[in-house]
XYZ file of C-alpha atoms in Angstrom:
571
model
C -0.018 0.009 -0.081
C 2.709 2.731 0.764
C 4.454 1.907 -2.528
C 1.048 2.525 -4.357
C 0.212 5.656 -2.523
C 3.758 7.062 -3.442
C 2.915 6.160 -7.017
C -0.404 8.065 -6.975
C 1.483 10.990 -5.265
C 4.289 10.881 -7.889
C 1.554 10.903 -10.784
C -0.073 13.784 -9.224
C 3.131 15.819 -8.960
C 3.989 14.953 -12.480
C 0.599 16.161 -13.520
C 0.934 19.400 -11.519
C 4.377 20.174 -13.070
C 3.097 19.686 -16.601
C 0.149 21.537 -15.928
C 2.254 24.611 -14.707
C 4.193 24.508 -17.981
C 1.249 24.139 -20.133
C -0.511 27.173 -18.510
C 2.522 29.199 -18.938
C 2.878 28.111 -22.508
C -0.686 29.110 -23.040
C 0.240 32.617 -22.850
C 2.064 32.177 -26.140
C -0.976 33.112 -28.362
C -1.864 36.228 -26.353
C 1.864 37.600 -26.560
C 2.223 36.785 -30.129
C -0.953 38.768 -30.917
C 0.457 41.706 -28.787
C 3.727 41.636 -30.556
C 2.069 41.438 -33.927
C -0.104 44.495 -33.435
C 2.273 46.494 -31.432
C 5.609 45.650 -33.382
C 5.240 44.032 -36.523
C 2.495 46.041 -38.064
C 3.751 49.405 -37.124
C 7.206 48.509 -38.291
C 6.007 46.673 -41.559
C 9.027 44.185 -40.681
C 8.692 40.777 -42.094
C 11.828 39.298 -40.670
C 10.593 40.217 -37.133
C 7.268 38.333 -38.158
C 9.283 35.271 -39.290
C 11.108 35.202 -36.315
C 8.208 35.448 -33.983
C 6.505 32.682 -35.897
C 9.366 30.546 -35.375
C 9.422 31.041 -31.741
C 5.702 30.689 -31.665
C 5.843 27.253 -33.611
C 8.445 25.794 -31.193
C 6.440 27.044 -28.147
C 3.104 25.417 -29.322
C 5.086 22.302 -30.195
C 6.313 21.997 -26.609
C 2.790 22.828 -25.349
C 1.322 20.150 -27.344
C 4.096 17.575 -26.133
C 3.494 18.572 -22.491
C -0.458 18.405 -22.938
C -0.017 14.841 -24.390
C 2.292 13.807 -21.373
C -0.347 15.118 -18.951
C -2.909 12.933 -20.689
C -0.573 9.963 -20.690
C -0.047 10.665 -16.915
C -3.633 10.883 -15.974
C -4.247 7.615 -17.954
C -1.497 5.994 -16.021
C -3.158 7.103 -12.694
C -6.453 5.694 -14.038
C -4.797 2.505 -14.649
C -3.170 2.511 -11.174
C -6.685 3.067 -9.622
C -7.908 0.143 -11.586
C -5.038 -2.168 -10.658
C -5.430 -1.030 -6.901
C -9.185 -1.801 -6.775
C -9.853 -4.644 -9.440
C -8.696 -7.299 -7.176
C -10.788 -6.106 -4.189
C -13.807 -5.905 -6.514
C -13.470 -9.205 -7.708
C -12.999 -10.381 -4.073
C -16.349 -8.807 -3.306
C -17.989 -11.052 -6.063
C -16.076 -14.210 -5.250
C -16.647 -13.597 -1.292
C -20.348 -12.387 -1.476
C -21.665 -15.439 0.062
C -19.823 -14.772 3.166
C -20.985 -11.177 3.337
C -23.993 -9.185 3.950
C -26.568 -9.909 0.883
C -26.325 -6.906 -1.139
C -27.803 -6.230 -4.653
C -25.168 -6.096 -7.393
C -22.364 -7.077 -4.737
C -18.985 -6.450 -6.445
C -20.306 -5.792 -9.894
C -21.004 -2.215 -8.974
C -17.382 -1.769 -7.891
C -16.353 -2.971 -11.271
C -18.518 -0.378 -12.905
C -17.356 2.367 -10.372
C -13.636 1.411 -11.344
C -14.384 1.925 -15.023
C -16.175 5.095 -14.086
C -13.190 6.518 -12.273
C -10.621 5.271 -14.960
C -12.819 6.674 -17.765
C -12.889 10.144 -16.174
C -9.215 10.223 -15.540
C -8.622 9.299 -19.099
C -10.793 12.110 -20.420
C -10.328 15.860 -20.514
C -12.062 16.566 -17.318
C -9.124 16.158 -14.802
C -6.955 18.446 -17.106
C -9.525 21.273 -16.574
C -9.463 20.625 -12.852
C -5.730 21.035 -12.996
C -5.875 24.141 -14.997
C -8.413 25.970 -12.518
C -5.892 26.988 -10.013
C -4.032 28.971 -12.804
C -6.942 31.329 -13.303
C -5.582 33.836 -10.962
C -2.294 33.765 -12.893
C -4.092 34.715 -15.986
C -6.274 37.287 -14.291
C -3.031 38.942 -12.989
C -1.741 39.394 -16.364
C -5.159 41.003 -17.328
C -4.538 43.567 -14.436
C -1.174 44.146 -15.903
C -2.750 44.980 -19.267
C -5.176 47.512 -17.471
C -7.134 47.766 -14.195
C -10.566 47.796 -16.252
C -9.687 44.661 -18.260
C -8.748 42.979 -15.152
C -11.855 43.938 -13.320
C -13.930 42.786 -16.354
C -12.277 39.374 -16.515
C -12.698 39.129 -12.699
C -16.118 39.689 -12.782
C -16.637 36.913 -15.573
C -14.671 34.557 -13.391
C -17.009 35.183 -10.462
C -19.890 34.679 -12.618
C -18.505 31.140 -14.101
C -17.341 30.232 -10.623
C -20.870 30.591 -9.265
C -22.204 28.528 -12.165
C -19.674 25.729 -11.315
C -20.798 25.825 -7.587
C -24.242 25.599 -8.802
C -23.528 22.673 -10.855
C -21.947 20.881 -7.920
C -24.903 21.637 -5.563
C -27.617 20.612 -8.172
C -26.114 17.751 -9.446
C -24.798 15.792 -7.031
C -28.179 13.964 -5.790
C -29.613 13.342 -9.343
C -26.229 11.628 -10.188
C -26.224 9.593 -7.084
C -29.783 8.516 -7.934
C -29.140 7.825 -11.487
C -26.205 5.357 -10.389
C -28.489 3.611 -8.138
C -31.420 3.159 -10.698
C -28.721 2.002 -13.200
C -27.580 -0.673 -10.619
C -31.135 -1.994 -9.993
C -31.930 -2.005 -13.875
C -28.809 -4.198 -14.581
C -29.403 -6.390 -11.522
C -32.977 -7.149 -12.685
C -31.788 -7.869 -16.289
C -28.995 -10.210 -14.956
C -31.686 -12.166 -13.173
C -33.908 -12.564 -15.936
C -31.184 -13.819 -18.083
C -30.060 -16.376 -15.655
C -33.501 -17.468 -15.320
C -34.659 -17.305 -18.922
C -35.624 -21.027 -19.196
C -38.203 -20.636 -16.486
C -39.281 -17.239 -18.038
C -39.770 -18.855 -21.566
C -41.450 -22.236 -20.369
C -44.032 -20.570 -18.209
C -44.527 -17.573 -20.531
C -44.271 -14.724 -18.115
C -41.689 -12.570 -20.160
C -44.461 -10.106 -20.996
C -45.053 -9.607 -17.276
C -41.493 -9.295 -16.467
C -41.348 -6.625 -19.396
C -43.610 -4.492 -17.659
C -41.526 -4.354 -14.630
C -38.461 -3.804 -16.882
C -40.193 -0.811 -18.565
C -40.826 0.737 -15.190
C -37.267 0.250 -14.004
C -36.005 1.478 -17.394
C -38.279 4.691 -17.421
C -37.264 5.552 -13.940
C -33.520 5.364 -14.779
C -34.179 7.267 -18.028
C -36.119 10.077 -16.313
C -33.274 10.388 -13.603
C -30.578 10.162 -16.337
C -32.394 12.886 -18.487
C -32.965 15.058 -15.326
C -29.214 15.179 -14.460
C -28.081 15.504 -18.235
C -30.542 18.381 -18.525
C -29.258 20.183 -15.527
C -25.463 19.870 -16.400
C -26.191 20.544 -19.997
C -28.013 23.922 -19.246
C -25.343 25.110 -16.984
C -22.740 24.084 -19.501
C -24.213 25.699 -22.425
C -25.006 28.897 -20.070
C -21.218 28.991 -18.980
C -20.030 28.635 -22.739
C -22.314 31.496 -23.686
C -21.231 33.691 -20.719
C -17.641 33.095 -21.582
C -18.133 34.111 -25.144
C -20.056 37.205 -23.994
C -17.377 38.009 -21.410
C -14.703 37.763 -24.136
C -16.658 40.156 -26.416
C -17.150 42.407 -23.405
C -13.271 42.423 -22.620
C -12.738 43.306 -26.286
C -15.354 46.126 -26.009
C -13.474 47.384 -22.907
C -10.211 47.192 -24.748
C -11.661 49.216 -27.683
C -12.801 52.015 -25.355
C -9.248 52.098 -23.910
C -7.658 52.146 -27.284
C -9.903 55.196 -28.259
C -9.102 56.984 -25.042
C -5.274 55.889 -25.733
C -4.989 54.180 -22.461
C -4.096 50.922 -24.332
C -2.806 49.552 -27.719
C -4.652 47.641 -30.296
C -2.280 44.614 -29.397
C -3.378 44.791 -25.525
C -7.071 44.992 -26.787
C -6.751 41.895 -28.948
C -4.299 39.883 -26.467
C -6.609 40.488 -23.367
C -9.446 39.164 -25.215
C -7.535 35.968 -26.073
C -6.104 35.731 -22.481
C -9.558 36.019 -20.848
C -10.908 33.182 -23.034
C -7.908 30.981 -22.096
C -8.302 31.858 -18.318
C -12.052 31.000 -18.063
C -11.907 27.919 -20.558
C -11.066 25.521 -17.677
C -14.188 26.637 -15.636
C -16.380 26.152 -18.647
C -14.637 22.809 -19.484
C -15.047 21.702 -15.804
C -18.820 22.633 -15.884
C -19.272 20.701 -19.053
C -17.621 17.422 -17.512
C -19.164 17.999 -13.972
C -21.326 14.988 -14.441
C -18.378 12.759 -15.199
C -16.504 14.395 -12.369
C -19.454 14.107 -9.771
C -19.866 10.463 -10.960
C -16.235 9.751 -10.621
C -16.121 11.365 -7.090
C -19.242 9.090 -5.954
C -17.650 5.940 -7.439
C -14.334 6.722 -5.506
C -16.197 7.152 -2.446
C -17.872 3.870 -3.014
C -14.904 2.037 -3.832
C -13.056 3.146 -0.579
C -16.240 2.204 1.272
C -17.496 -1.131 -0.391
C -14.048 -2.569 -1.477
C -11.764 -2.673 1.491
C -8.440 -4.621 1.462
C -9.234 -8.483 1.574
C -7.129 -10.248 4.183
C -6.203 -13.393 2.231
C -2.391 -13.025 2.847
C -0.329 -16.199 3.711
C 0.039 -16.557 7.498
C 3.625 -16.095 9.032
C 3.284 -19.719 10.241
C 1.647 -22.056 7.715
C -0.286 -24.908 9.521
C -0.009 -28.388 8.478
C -2.762 -30.203 6.638
C -5.519 -31.224 9.179
C -5.581 -34.964 9.559
C -7.191 -35.636 12.897
C -10.568 -34.068 13.631
C -13.301 -31.554 12.934
C -14.631 -29.885 16.100
C -17.663 -27.709 16.485
C -18.187 -26.007 19.645
C -21.222 -24.011 20.965
C -21.688 -22.731 17.425
C -24.130 -19.751 16.986
C -24.340 -18.721 13.510
C -26.677 -16.768 11.206
C -26.736 -15.369 7.681
C -24.143 -12.373 7.254
C -25.897 -9.044 7.947
C -28.512 -10.780 10.017
C -28.734 -10.612 13.763
C -31.184 -13.412 14.153
C -29.113 -16.901 14.660
C -30.184 -19.948 12.747
C -27.837 -22.373 14.466
C -27.913 -22.011 18.355
C -25.288 -23.562 20.611
C -24.424 -26.494 18.340
C -21.708 -28.845 19.227
C -20.344 -31.942 17.836
C -17.080 -33.647 16.807
C -16.152 -35.879 14.037
C -12.825 -37.825 13.479
C -10.640 -38.979 10.759
C -12.226 -41.920 8.883
C -15.795 -40.825 9.957
C -18.834 -40.058 8.004
C -21.646 -37.866 9.717
C -24.998 -37.607 8.221
C -26.895 -34.446 8.992
C -30.669 -34.676 8.895
C -33.686 -32.498 10.066
C -36.905 -30.845 8.827
C -36.779 -28.258 6.211
C -35.546 -25.042 7.709
C -33.911 -26.653 10.613
C -30.505 -25.026 9.667
C -28.779 -27.821 7.822
C -27.469 -25.979 4.794
C -26.540 -22.953 7.419
C -24.566 -25.221 9.331
C -22.787 -26.406 6.250
C -21.939 -22.865 5.291
C -20.478 -22.215 8.772
C -18.392 -25.303 8.778
C -16.657 -24.655 5.516
C -16.224 -20.779 6.620
C -18.632 -19.131 4.312
C -20.610 -17.738 7.142
C -18.806 -16.152 10.008
C -19.848 -17.484 13.679
C -21.650 -15.102 15.933
C -20.102 -17.139 18.722
C -18.513 -20.563 19.074
C -15.812 -22.231 17.069
C -15.241 -24.467 14.230
C -11.826 -26.148 14.364
C -9.731 -28.558 12.256
C -7.076 -30.337 14.365
C -7.943 -27.922 17.139
C -7.085 -24.849 15.024
C -9.915 -22.382 14.202
C -10.397 -21.832 10.545
C -9.198 -18.141 10.701
C -5.602 -19.379 11.421
C -5.516 -20.281 7.670
C -5.657 -18.045 4.658
C -8.800 -18.436 2.749
C -6.706 -19.962 -0.115
C -4.890 -22.441 2.213
C -7.908 -23.336 4.023
C -9.647 -24.146 0.654
C -7.023 -26.793 -0.249
C -8.384 -28.875 2.834
C -12.111 -28.509 2.149
C -14.410 -29.996 -0.584
C -17.806 -28.377 -0.765
C -20.754 -29.492 -2.794
C -23.661 -27.103 -2.347
C -27.248 -27.649 -3.215
C -27.010 -25.380 -6.187
C -24.128 -26.794 -8.110
C -22.276 -23.693 -9.792
C -19.992 -24.431 -12.480
C -18.060 -21.899 -14.610
C -17.528 -21.301 -18.290
C -14.488 -23.380 -19.257
C -13.683 -27.045 -19.685
C -14.622 -29.927 -17.512
C -10.889 -30.279 -16.416
C -10.786 -26.559 -15.178
C -13.716 -26.791 -13.244
C -12.565 -30.061 -11.372
C -9.283 -28.647 -10.872
C -10.710 -25.381 -9.376
C -9.119 -23.466 -12.238
C -5.772 -24.200 -11.030
C -3.701 -23.707 -13.999
C -0.818 -26.033 -12.876
C -3.105 -28.830 -11.887
C -1.531 -32.361 -12.544
C -3.608 -34.422 -14.842
C -3.459 -37.392 -12.394
C -5.271 -35.446 -9.694
C -8.003 -34.412 -12.046
C -8.450 -38.031 -13.193
C -8.281 -39.366 -9.534
C -11.013 -36.836 -8.622
C -13.200 -37.912 -11.541
C -12.762 -41.542 -10.853
C -13.385 -41.042 -7.132
C -16.888 -39.184 -8.081
C -17.660 -42.063 -10.576
C -17.917 -39.576 -13.246
C -14.621 -40.534 -15.418
C -16.450 -42.705 -17.949
C -19.095 -40.164 -18.484
C -16.559 -37.364 -19.232
C -14.381 -39.708 -21.664
C -17.421 -40.656 -23.350
C -17.933 -37.008 -24.562
C -16.133 -36.039 -27.827
C -13.732 -33.722 -26.297
C -13.481 -35.489 -22.836
C -12.004 -33.404 -20.111
C -11.487 -30.635 -22.700
C -15.237 -30.236 -23.267
C -16.406 -26.611 -22.841
C -19.262 -26.513 -20.570
C -20.800 -23.060 -21.141
C -22.107 -20.634 -18.689
C -23.078 -22.253 -15.430
C -22.514 -25.604 -17.161
C -25.425 -25.168 -19.489
C -24.585 -27.884 -21.932
C -24.696 -30.559 -19.031
C -27.843 -32.209 -17.592
C -28.480 -31.284 -13.740
C -27.243 -34.787 -12.638
C -23.957 -34.299 -14.775
C -23.322 -31.012 -13.212
C -23.934 -32.555 -9.759
C -21.434 -35.475 -10.328
C -18.738 -32.826 -11.713
C -19.372 -30.741 -8.740
C -18.657 -33.882 -6.489
C -15.452 -34.440 -8.479
C -14.368 -30.836 -7.641
C -15.132 -31.353 -4.060
C -12.992 -34.339 -3.968
C -10.073 -32.884 -6.106
C -6.730 -33.190 -4.322
C -8.196 -35.443 -1.416
C -9.339 -32.501 1.006
C -9.693 -33.605 4.605
C -13.182 -32.205 4.969
C -15.726 -32.992 2.587
C -19.122 -31.282 3.044
C -21.984 -32.607 0.798
C -25.281 -30.598 0.682
C -28.077 -32.821 -0.753
C -25.427 -34.442 -2.971
C -28.040 -36.929 -4.613
C -30.980 -34.584 -5.344
C -30.385 -34.815 -9.159
C -28.738 -38.286 -9.368
C -30.088 -41.622 -10.825
C -29.438 -44.952 -9.306
C -25.880 -45.267 -10.902
C -25.066 -41.726 -9.691
C -26.062 -42.657 -6.093
C -24.060 -45.741 -6.157
C -21.091 -43.705 -7.360
C -21.614 -41.291 -4.419
C -21.744 -44.113 -1.913
C -18.396 -45.131 -3.195
C -17.121 -41.527 -3.075
C -18.007 -41.292 0.681
C -16.406 -44.527 1.361
C -13.304 -43.482 -0.397
C -13.106 -40.413 1.692
C -13.342 -42.570 4.805
C -10.907 -44.997 3.727
C -8.273 -42.293 3.208
C -9.017 -40.914 6.750
C -10.970 -37.906 5.761
C -14.005 -36.511 7.412
C -17.333 -36.455 5.326
C -20.627 -34.482 6.465
C -23.510 -35.407 4.322
C -26.697 -33.489 4.387
C -29.646 -35.329 3.068
C -33.275 -36.064 3.101
C -33.007 -39.179 0.698
C -31.833 -41.844 2.996
C -29.605 -43.260 -0.017
C -27.249 -40.700 0.348
C -26.487 -41.855 3.962
C -25.415 -45.221 3.281
C -22.211 -46.223 5.269
C -22.326 -43.375 7.647
C -20.917 -43.557 11.204
C -22.938 -40.848 13.137
C -26.152 -38.948 12.725
C -26.854 -35.259 13.791
C -30.652 -34.608 14.131
C -31.165 -30.947 13.833
C -34.330 -29.134 14.763
C -34.980 -25.282 14.913
C -31.177 -24.756 14.598
C -30.494 -26.941 17.809
C -29.282 -30.487 18.379
C -32.046 -32.909 18.651
C -29.879 -35.885 18.731
C -26.300 -36.881 17.793
C -24.257 -40.105 18.064
C -23.708 -43.387 16.261
C -26.156 -43.841 13.609
C -27.926 -47.057 15.254
C -28.112 -45.421 18.667
C -29.730 -42.142 17.249
C -32.218 -44.320 15.317
C -33.297 -46.155 18.394
C -33.594 -43.113 20.702
C -34.605 -40.200 18.452
C -38.161 -39.293 19.016
C -40.805 -39.288 16.141
C -41.010 -41.115 12.991
C -37.260 -42.047 12.822
C -37.741 -44.289 16.100
C -40.991 -45.687 14.751
C -39.387 -46.679 11.422
C -37.339 -49.193 13.238
C -33.829 -50.095 11.950
C -31.994 -47.101 10.470
C -29.996 -49.522 8.345
C -33.216 -50.978 6.851
C -34.330 -47.216 6.192
C -31.011 -46.782 4.176
C -31.489 -49.893 2.415
C -34.799 -49.163 1.364
C -33.769 -45.878 0.055
C -36.772 -43.992 1.355
C -37.254 -40.526 2.637
C -35.903 -39.367 5.940
C -38.723 -38.020 7.909
C -38.722 -34.772 9.670
């Protein structure tokens, strides 16, 4: 971070220095006009004119070069801002499941980065750097004549007032427009992701009404802010042109009264135009400036540094136990616990089945155990070390997680199984596919492991996505494997492969947690945890829980017979 701040400060210093030279060289036109009218024309000296032209061409060439340098420096500052925040913005998206639910989480930060970078790469910042030089030009006007300086200063006050008005009036409309844009894009993205349901059940027309409403509100807000800024921009441009004519008129009066020369009259008109141009340009780009400022504020607020640095002491891979102690857990941003005071232990080579009625907290518990949801109180530990003692990346290597909604990414099957590790060994990818019982299915495809599966695995069936998700969870033999409804889309062959996968984790001394309603997913488990209302109803060896748990589980008789029957676990 200190190096980055130094880079930004260095960029600002370089821009300031080039702005200084650019604004000094901007006097070239006025001074050339002064010399032409006061020296060349009265003396009728062509050599003097040629000499002056050579000097002017050289100075304007330097001005162009410095102006280009300033633009390139501003572009580099914009790139630095992008590099600073891009990783954080992506982390907001990647870690959104473990943070307070928020519409368009992370995506808005990426848009904000584009807004700031786009503004810095445009002409707006140059105008802001030129603004402090306005008194310098006004001082030259006063040197020409007091009344020329007074006229120019009056115009400067008028345009400065318009700039302040633009700031006061545009801030809230631009903020509202940004919010409405985010809502509109979030709705469009949701419709795109659920287009199959929309088309199949024919409610696209109804959704289009909602879209039209969102779009209309955005357009109204955008038009309001654009009209406001454009009105002030055109007014400032007209005021500057009028002021330039007024200075010319004042200069003409002074020439008539023989208090100034014709060169001073023309030069002062050009000088005033140059002095006030940055204000006009700033007002014209005020909407971009206000949007960039609000985007910058959001970036600093919404995209803090993500702590995923490697720890000073890297812990060994867990090999012994999973321990959950007095765990209180709720959704990020919520103060209401879903899991209340839950405790249990699982040891190497054990499989634990987690059952209970809907909304009893099973999936919430899974999210807490793999570190997605931070605990309100209590601990989740691997080999007696809390999850926070690993970096997120290091912890991920020891965890395999298959959520209810299997999320695959646009890429190849091999990339998805290998968790997009570019250096993943082929033997580990194949071993994971075999462990999940999906190897034969993959090699049966025309391109095998190199098959592109499309966005969210669109070319695969639900069962195929679930089995590839299982292979990803088993990749590189993680110690803890958490499977949430792993057989919800599986056929008989897939369920058999799932049972073998669970057994393979047990045989290599890993820990498996299986959340399921269908009993076939719980074949071969050692312990059962029964949840009800976020609390432990029963926990212990499978047979003991079946014999002691109240309700229909006890009435059903032997838990083993229930598993073999493949029936539904009752709540």
